[in-house]
Amino acid sequence: MEFIDYYSVLGVAKNASEADIKKAYRKMARKYHPDINPNNKEADKKFKEVNEANEVLSKPDNRKKYDKYGENWKHADKYDEAERQQQNYRGSRGRGQSTYQGGGFGDADFSDFFGSMFGGGGGRQSKFRGQDFTAELELDLKEVYETHQRTLTVNGKNIRLTIPAGVADGQVIKIKGYGGKGANGGINGDLNIKFSVKNTTAFKRDGNNLLASADLDVYTAMLGGNITVDTFDGKVKLKVAPGTENGTKVKLKGKGFPVYKKEGAFGDLIITYQLTIPKNLSKEEKELVEKLAKYRNHG
């Protein structure tokens, strides 16, 4: 997550005309558009960068600030105001006047104060906090079932990140100080990591609960018995009551998903029975079913 050079994003020179920027933006936007690159995370990221670059470079005022202050362009108004005050002060000194009436600074102190804003002497600093960065980390549901660690590289630094079990899709974790650099000694911004959790399992996540279905043959449904079902981390045996109907739900306490940042706490696994009807019956099987039907209908 280095500082993004908007000119490089659009593939234009720094002295590019407005027409050149407009043309480059249209070309890059078409190339990375989501409609042309469905389900392509990298293309989606590029598309956002292209739009961000265009938002800055296509507007003369934003572009002027960006050219002057780079990654700190959003603070340009504060910088410009401080610079104007510095120039006004210097101008008043040249005319033998002093516009400062507060008494807290002498001339040398006041000059040092403004000089330090722009890298000058050792007076007070006008500090600006760095810009926050946002990154997206894609994980599979299987990966967030257990707490694990990942190493991320941000601005040339390796971050050993502990990802707690139970992280949700779309959840954001903030890492302080790993965003953009602060200006004039200001603190760095933060890095906000947004988790994108894909699900390639047979289970559906519902908060801390897991939902799944299990096939149940008609004979076991009618007579009862035992079946084996999958849980997220293994298998368990279930006792089926006689006369179980299609769509019956069974709750397995504590067999769901880990609760975020609550060690040892889990949601439930809810199993829905799906009755399976036998096909391609043999002659003998059909006769038996017909006898059963007659018996049930006529007693």
Tab-separated table of C-alpha atoms in Angstrom:
chain	number	residue	atom	x	y	z
A	1	MET	CA	0.000	0.000	0.000
A	2	GLU	CA	2.420	2.650	-1.204
A	3	PHE	CA	1.400	6.204	-2.050
A	4	ILE	CA	-0.537	6.086	-5.321
A	5	ASP	CA	0.825	8.212	-8.182
A	6	TYR	CA	-2.345	9.256	-10.010
A	7	TYR	CA	-0.455	10.146	-13.180
A	8	SER	CA	0.983	6.626	-13.327
A	9	VAL	CA	-2.470	5.139	-12.689
A	10	LEU	CA	-3.812	6.863	-15.821
A	11	GLY	CA	-0.579	6.371	-17.745
A	12	VAL	CA	-0.058	10.063	-18.524
A	13	ALA	CA	2.795	12.541	-18.016
A	14	LYS	CA	2.627	15.211	-15.321
A	15	ASN	CA	2.267	17.903	-17.992
A	16	ALA	CA	-0.641	16.107	-19.669
A	17	SER	CA	-3.469	18.298	-20.920
A	18	GLU	CA	-7.050	18.025	-19.656
A	19	ALA	CA	-7.967	16.323	-22.945
A	20	ASP	CA	-5.162	13.777	-22.500
A	21	ILE	CA	-6.345	12.975	-18.972
A	22	LYS	CA	-9.947	12.621	-20.105
A	23	LYS	CA	-8.946	10.294	-22.950
A	24	ALA	CA	-6.703	8.176	-20.691
A	25	TYR	CA	-9.426	7.905	-18.050
A	26	ARG	CA	-12.011	6.633	-20.546
A	27	LYS	CA	-9.567	4.054	-21.877
A	28	MET	CA	-8.594	2.758	-18.427
A	29	ALA	CA	-12.176	2.817	-17.117
A	30	ARG	CA	-13.311	0.641	-20.034
A	31	LYS	CA	-10.408	-1.742	-19.498
A	32	TYR	CA	-11.137	-2.360	-15.809
A	33	HIS	CA	-14.916	-1.866	-15.751
A	34	PRO	CA	-16.744	-4.466	-13.580
A	35	ASP	CA	-19.088	-5.353	-16.454
A	36	ILE	CA	-16.092	-6.467	-18.523
A	37	ASN	CA	-14.287	-8.080	-15.567
A	38	PRO	CA	-17.004	-9.744	-13.452
A	39	ASN	CA	-15.841	-11.213	-10.126
A	40	ASN	CA	-12.287	-9.953	-10.751
A	41	LYS	CA	-10.996	-8.448	-7.506
A	42	GLU	CA	-7.813	-7.058	-9.058
A	43	ALA	CA	-9.723	-5.349	-11.877
A	44	ASP	CA	-12.187	-3.925	-9.348
A	45	LYS	CA	-9.281	-2.472	-7.344
A	46	LYS	CA	-7.771	-0.925	-10.505
A	47	PHE	CA	-11.156	0.507	-11.508
A	48	LYS	CA	-11.442	2.271	-8.135
A	49	GLU	CA	-7.905	3.661	-8.462
A	50	VAL	CA	-8.645	4.938	-11.969
A	51	ASN	CA	-11.787	6.731	-10.768
A	52	GLU	CA	-9.918	8.182	-7.791
A	53	ALA	CA	-7.126	9.435	-10.055
A	54	ASN	CA	-9.624	11.024	-12.436
A	55	GLU	CA	-11.469	12.678	-9.560
A	56	VAL	CA	-8.252	14.497	-8.622
A	57	LEU	CA	-6.571	15.151	-11.962
A	58	SER	CA	-9.674	16.129	-13.952
A	59	LYS	CA	-10.442	19.001	-11.597
A	60	PRO	CA	-7.925	21.871	-11.986
A	61	ASP	CA	-8.106	22.946	-8.348
A	62	ASN	CA	-7.548	19.409	-7.020
A	63	ARG	CA	-4.784	18.797	-9.542
A	64	LYS	CA	-2.986	21.978	-8.519
A	65	LYS	CA	-3.059	20.904	-4.872
A	66	TYR	CA	-1.920	17.396	-5.762
A	67	ASP	CA	1.005	18.673	-7.862
A	68	LYS	CA	2.139	20.917	-5.012
A	69	TYR	CA	1.627	18.678	-1.982
A	70	GLY	CA	1.485	15.107	-3.320
A	71	GLU	CA	-0.057	12.615	-0.879
A	72	ASN	CA	-0.891	15.480	1.525
A	73	TRP	CA	-2.922	17.380	-1.085
A	74	LYS	CA	-6.095	17.162	1.004
A	75	HIS	CA	-4.405	19.422	3.585
A	76	ALA	CA	-3.509	22.007	0.934
A	77	ASP	CA	-5.862	24.693	2.268
A	78	LYS	CA	-4.211	24.559	5.702
A	79	TYR	CA	-0.745	24.737	4.175
A	80	ASP	CA	-1.717	27.639	1.939
A	81	GLU	CA	-3.266	29.560	4.828
A	82	ALA	CA	-0.128	29.126	6.936
A	83	GLU	CA	2.015	30.229	3.993
A	84	ARG	CA	-0.130	33.342	3.467
A	85	GLN	CA	0.196	34.277	7.123
A	86	GLN	CA	3.939	33.796	6.915
A	87	GLN	CA	4.174	36.015	3.830
A	88	ASN	CA	1.970	38.683	5.424
A	89	TYR	CA	4.145	38.693	8.493
A	90	ARG	CA	7.339	39.016	6.460
A	91	GLY	CA	5.781	41.811	4.390
A	92	SER	CA	4.781	43.762	7.460
A	93	ARG	CA	8.304	43.409	8.860
A	94	GLY	CA	9.734	44.820	5.603
A	95	ARG	CA	7.567	47.937	6.068
A	96	GLY	CA	8.762	48.323	9.645
A	97	GLN	CA	5.390	47.167	11.045
A	98	SER	CA	4.245	44.231	13.109
A	99	THR	CA	0.733	42.832	12.687
A	100	TYR	CA	1.076	40.506	15.693
A	101	GLN	CA	-0.393	42.062	18.826
A	102	GLY	CA	-0.809	39.119	21.191
A	103	GLY	CA	2.452	39.536	23.049
A	104	GLY	CA	3.159	35.791	23.248
A	105	PHE	CA	5.812	35.810	20.490
A	106	GLY	CA	8.710	38.068	19.837
A	107	ASP	CA	9.679	38.716	16.204
A	108	ALA	CA	12.212	35.882	16.210
A	109	ASP	CA	9.765	33.463	17.808
A	110	PHE	CA	7.032	34.378	15.354
A	111	SER	CA	9.338	33.897	12.389
A	112	ASP	CA	10.517	30.557	13.761
A	113	PHE	CA	6.923	29.468	14.206
A	114	PHE	CA	6.068	29.900	10.538
A	115	GLY	CA	9.461	28.762	9.340
A	116	SER	CA	9.057	25.468	11.155
A	117	MET	CA	5.820	24.819	9.301
A	118	PHE	CA	7.725	24.563	6.075
A	119	GLY	CA	10.882	22.838	7.225
A	120	GLY	CA	12.596	25.892	8.667
A	121	GLY	CA	14.033	26.607	12.109
A	122	GLY	CA	13.387	24.947	15.425
A	123	GLY	CA	10.175	26.640	16.538
A	124	ARG	CA	6.762	25.090	17.027
A	125	GLN	CA	5.471	22.637	14.443
A	126	SER	CA	2.141	22.808	12.615
A	127	LYS	CA	1.507	19.091	12.414
A	128	PHE	CA	-0.880	17.339	10.057
A	129	ARG	CA	-2.079	13.778	10.535
A	130	GLY	CA	-1.411	11.405	7.649
A	131	GLN	CA	-4.145	10.022	5.442
A	132	ASP	CA	-5.883	6.779	6.434
A	133	PHE	CA	-5.457	3.863	4.068
A	134	THR	CA	-7.962	1.088	3.393
A	135	ALA	CA	-7.033	-2.394	2.213
A	136	GLU	CA	-9.173	-5.437	1.503
A	137	LEU	CA	-8.058	-8.874	2.647
A	138	GLU	CA	-9.815	-11.846	1.091
A	139	LEU	CA	-10.248	-14.952	3.233
A	140	ASP	CA	-12.176	-18.186	3.004
A	141	LEU	CA	-14.742	-19.153	5.644
A	142	LYS	CA	-12.533	-22.120	6.531
A	143	GLU	CA	-9.669	-19.745	7.356
A	144	VAL	CA	-11.640	-17.644	9.830
A	145	TYR	CA	-12.920	-20.688	11.727
A	146	GLU	CA	-9.697	-20.548	13.748
A	147	THR	CA	-7.507	-17.679	14.931
A	148	HIS	CA	-4.467	-17.421	12.680
A	149	GLN	CA	-1.749	-15.017	11.607
A	150	ARG	CA	-0.959	-13.315	8.322
A	151	THR	CA	1.984	-11.166	7.270
A	152	LEU	CA	1.093	-8.055	5.264
A	153	THR	CA	3.525	-5.652	3.615
A	154	VAL	CA	2.486	-2.007	3.954
A	155	ASN	CA	4.742	0.878	2.892
A	156	GLY	CA	7.701	-1.481	2.888
A	157	LYS	CA	7.013	-2.701	6.415
A	158	ASN	CA	5.907	-6.210	7.338
A	159	ILE	CA	2.939	-6.374	9.688
A	160	ARG	CA	2.303	-9.589	11.589
A	161	LEU	CA	-1.475	-9.514	11.833
A	162	THR	CA	-3.444	-11.815	14.125
A	163	ILE	CA	-6.873	-12.519	12.654
A	164	PRO	CA	-9.297	-13.629	15.389
A	165	ALA	CA	-11.628	-16.540	14.712
A	166	GLY	CA	-15.141	-15.448	13.826
A	167	VAL	CA	-14.265	-12.414	11.684
A	168	ALA	CA	-17.295	-11.441	9.594
A	169	ASP	CA	-17.543	-10.526	5.928
A	170	GLY	CA	-17.205	-6.749	5.597
A	171	GLN	CA	-15.721	-6.306	9.078
A	172	VAL	CA	-12.976	-3.689	9.421
A	173	ILE	CA	-9.952	-3.847	11.734
A	174	LYS	CA	-7.890	-0.698	12.336
A	175	ILE	CA	-4.083	-0.797	12.663
A	176	LYS	CA	-2.816	2.485	14.044
A	177	GLY	CA	0.103	4.272	12.420
A	178	TYR	CA	0.334	2.265	9.204
A	179	GLY	CA	-1.451	4.749	6.941
A	180	GLY	CA	0.007	7.750	5.113
A	181	LYS	CA	2.910	9.668	6.605
A	182	GLY	CA	2.088	12.687	8.708
A	183	ALA	CA	3.287	16.094	7.559
A	184	ASN	CA	5.696	18.265	9.554
A	185	GLY	CA	6.100	15.625	12.251
A	186	GLY	CA	2.407	14.809	12.485
A	187	ILE	CA	1.329	11.282	13.347
A	188	ASN	CA	0.799	8.738	10.606
A	189	GLY	CA	-2.677	7.812	9.508
A	190	ASP	CA	-4.186	4.416	10.207
A	191	LEU	CA	-4.574	1.314	8.064
A	192	ASN	CA	-8.132	-0.002	7.913
A	193	ILE	CA	-8.307	-3.618	6.787
A	194	LYS	CA	-11.663	-4.732	5.437
A	195	PHE	CA	-12.250	-8.474	5.355
A	196	SER	CA	-13.916	-10.122	2.394
A	197	VAL	CA	-14.925	-13.614	3.515
A	198	LYS	CA	-15.776	-16.069	0.733
A	199	ASN	CA	-17.722	-19.221	1.470
A	200	THR	CA	-16.721	-22.338	-0.448
A	201	THR	CA	-18.258	-24.733	2.075
A	202	ALA	CA	-21.600	-26.553	2.163
A	203	PHE	CA	-22.597	-24.470	5.186
A	204	LYS	CA	-24.366	-21.124	5.229
A	205	ARG	CA	-23.270	-18.668	7.880
A	206	ASP	CA	-25.964	-16.804	9.782
A	207	GLY	CA	-24.202	-14.660	12.373
A	208	ASN	CA	-22.597	-17.155	14.732
A	209	ASN	CA	-24.849	-19.986	13.568
A	210	LEU	CA	-24.289	-22.357	10.673
A	211	LEU	CA	-27.051	-23.735	8.478
A	212	ALA	CA	-26.875	-26.986	6.524
A	213	SER	CA	-29.130	-29.649	5.065
A	214	ALA	CA	-28.924	-33.421	5.423
A	215	ASP	CA	-30.505	-36.056	3.189
A	216	LEU	CA	-32.926	-38.411	4.913
A	217	ASP	CA	-34.365	-41.466	3.203
A	218	VAL	CA	-38.071	-42.146	3.582
A	219	TYR	CA	-37.528	-45.403	5.434
A	220	THR	CA	-35.505	-43.761	8.214
A	221	ALA	CA	-37.961	-40.880	8.254
A	222	MET	CA	-40.861	-43.280	8.763
A	223	LEU	CA	-39.266	-45.805	11.092
A	224	GLY	CA	-36.583	-43.705	12.814
A	225	GLY	CA	-32.925	-44.564	13.148
A	226	ASN	CA	-29.445	-43.055	13.162
A	227	ILE	CA	-27.694	-41.016	10.481
A	228	THR	CA	-24.258	-39.360	10.263
A	229	VAL	CA	-24.058	-35.672	9.341
A	230	ASP	CA	-21.164	-33.315	8.647
A	231	THR	CA	-20.276	-30.472	11.003
A	232	PHE	CA	-17.745	-27.751	10.198
A	233	ASP	CA	-14.922	-29.656	11.882
A	234	GLY	CA	-15.992	-33.302	11.714
A	235	LYS	CA	-18.961	-35.657	11.745
A	236	VAL	CA	-21.612	-36.517	14.344
A	237	LYS	CA	-24.345	-39.143	14.645
A	238	LEU	CA	-27.948	-38.020	14.962
A	239	LYS	CA	-30.908	-40.008	16.190
A	240	VAL	CA	-33.919	-39.583	13.919
A	241	ALA	CA	-37.330	-39.901	15.494
A	242	PRO	CA	-39.981	-42.066	13.756
A	243	GLY	CA	-42.341	-40.050	11.580
A	244	THR	CA	-39.872	-37.234	10.876
A	245	GLU	CA	-41.256	-34.892	8.195
A	246	ASN	CA	-39.458	-33.203	5.324
A	247	GLY	CA	-38.013	-29.840	6.360
A	248	THR	CA	-37.672	-30.761	10.038
A	249	LYS	CA	-34.911	-28.741	11.704
A	250	VAL	CA	-32.496	-30.037	14.323
A	251	LYS	CA	-30.256	-27.744	16.389
A	252	LEU	CA	-26.790	-28.920	17.427
A	253	LYS	CA	-25.681	-26.680	20.307
A	254	GLY	CA	-22.137	-25.336	20.096
A	255	LYS	CA	-21.461	-26.794	16.642
A	256	GLY	CA	-21.767	-23.471	14.822
A	257	PHE	CA	-19.208	-20.741	14.141
A	258	PRO	CA	-16.780	-19.230	16.678
A	259	VAL	CA	-17.974	-16.053	18.389
A	260	TYR	CA	-15.609	-13.168	17.552
A	261	LYS	CA	-13.087	-12.544	20.345
A	262	LYS	CA	-14.869	-14.892	22.782
A	263	GLU	CA	-12.553	-17.818	23.335
A	264	GLY	CA	-14.382	-21.154	23.396
A	265	ALA	CA	-17.781	-19.685	22.497
A	266	PHE	CA	-19.607	-21.044	19.439
A	267	GLY	CA	-22.963	-20.611	17.792
A	268	ASP	CA	-25.213	-23.509	16.830
A	269	LEU	CA	-25.455	-25.739	13.777
A	270	ILE	CA	-28.978	-26.018	12.434
A	271	ILE	CA	-29.621	-29.050	10.226
A	272	THR	CA	-32.660	-29.208	7.932
A	273	TYR	CA	-33.743	-32.690	6.843
A	274	GLN	CA	-34.410	-33.159	3.133
A	275	LEU	CA	-36.313	-36.348	2.356
A	276	THR	CA	-34.990	-38.305	-0.606
A	277	ILE	CA	-37.473	-40.292	-2.678
A	278	PRO	CA	-36.143	-43.595	-4.085
A	279	LYS	CA	-36.109	-43.847	-7.874
A	280	ASN	CA	-35.977	-46.751	-10.343
A	281	LEU	CA	-37.858	-49.091	-8.012
A	282	SER	CA	-37.702	-52.784	-8.774
A	283	LYS	CA	-40.885	-54.757	-9.409
A	284	GLU	CA	-40.787	-56.200	-5.912
A	285	GLU	CA	-40.267	-52.742	-4.346
A	286	LYS	CA	-43.221	-51.315	-6.268
A	287	GLU	CA	-45.437	-54.173	-5.105
A	288	LEU	CA	-44.451	-53.577	-1.503
A	289	VAL	CA	-45.114	-49.829	-1.775
A	290	GLU	CA	-48.494	-50.506	-3.387
A	291	LYS	CA	-49.410	-52.916	-0.578
A	292	LEU	CA	-48.413	-50.287	1.977
A	293	ALA	CA	-50.475	-47.654	0.184
A	294	LYS	CA	-53.532	-49.900	0.111
A	295	TYR	CA	-53.116	-50.751	3.765
A	296	ARG	CA	-52.769	-47.076	4.734
A	297	ASN	CA	-55.785	-46.057	2.637
A	298	HIS	CA	-58.151	-48.879	3.535
A	299	GLY	CA	-56.807	-50.270	6.807
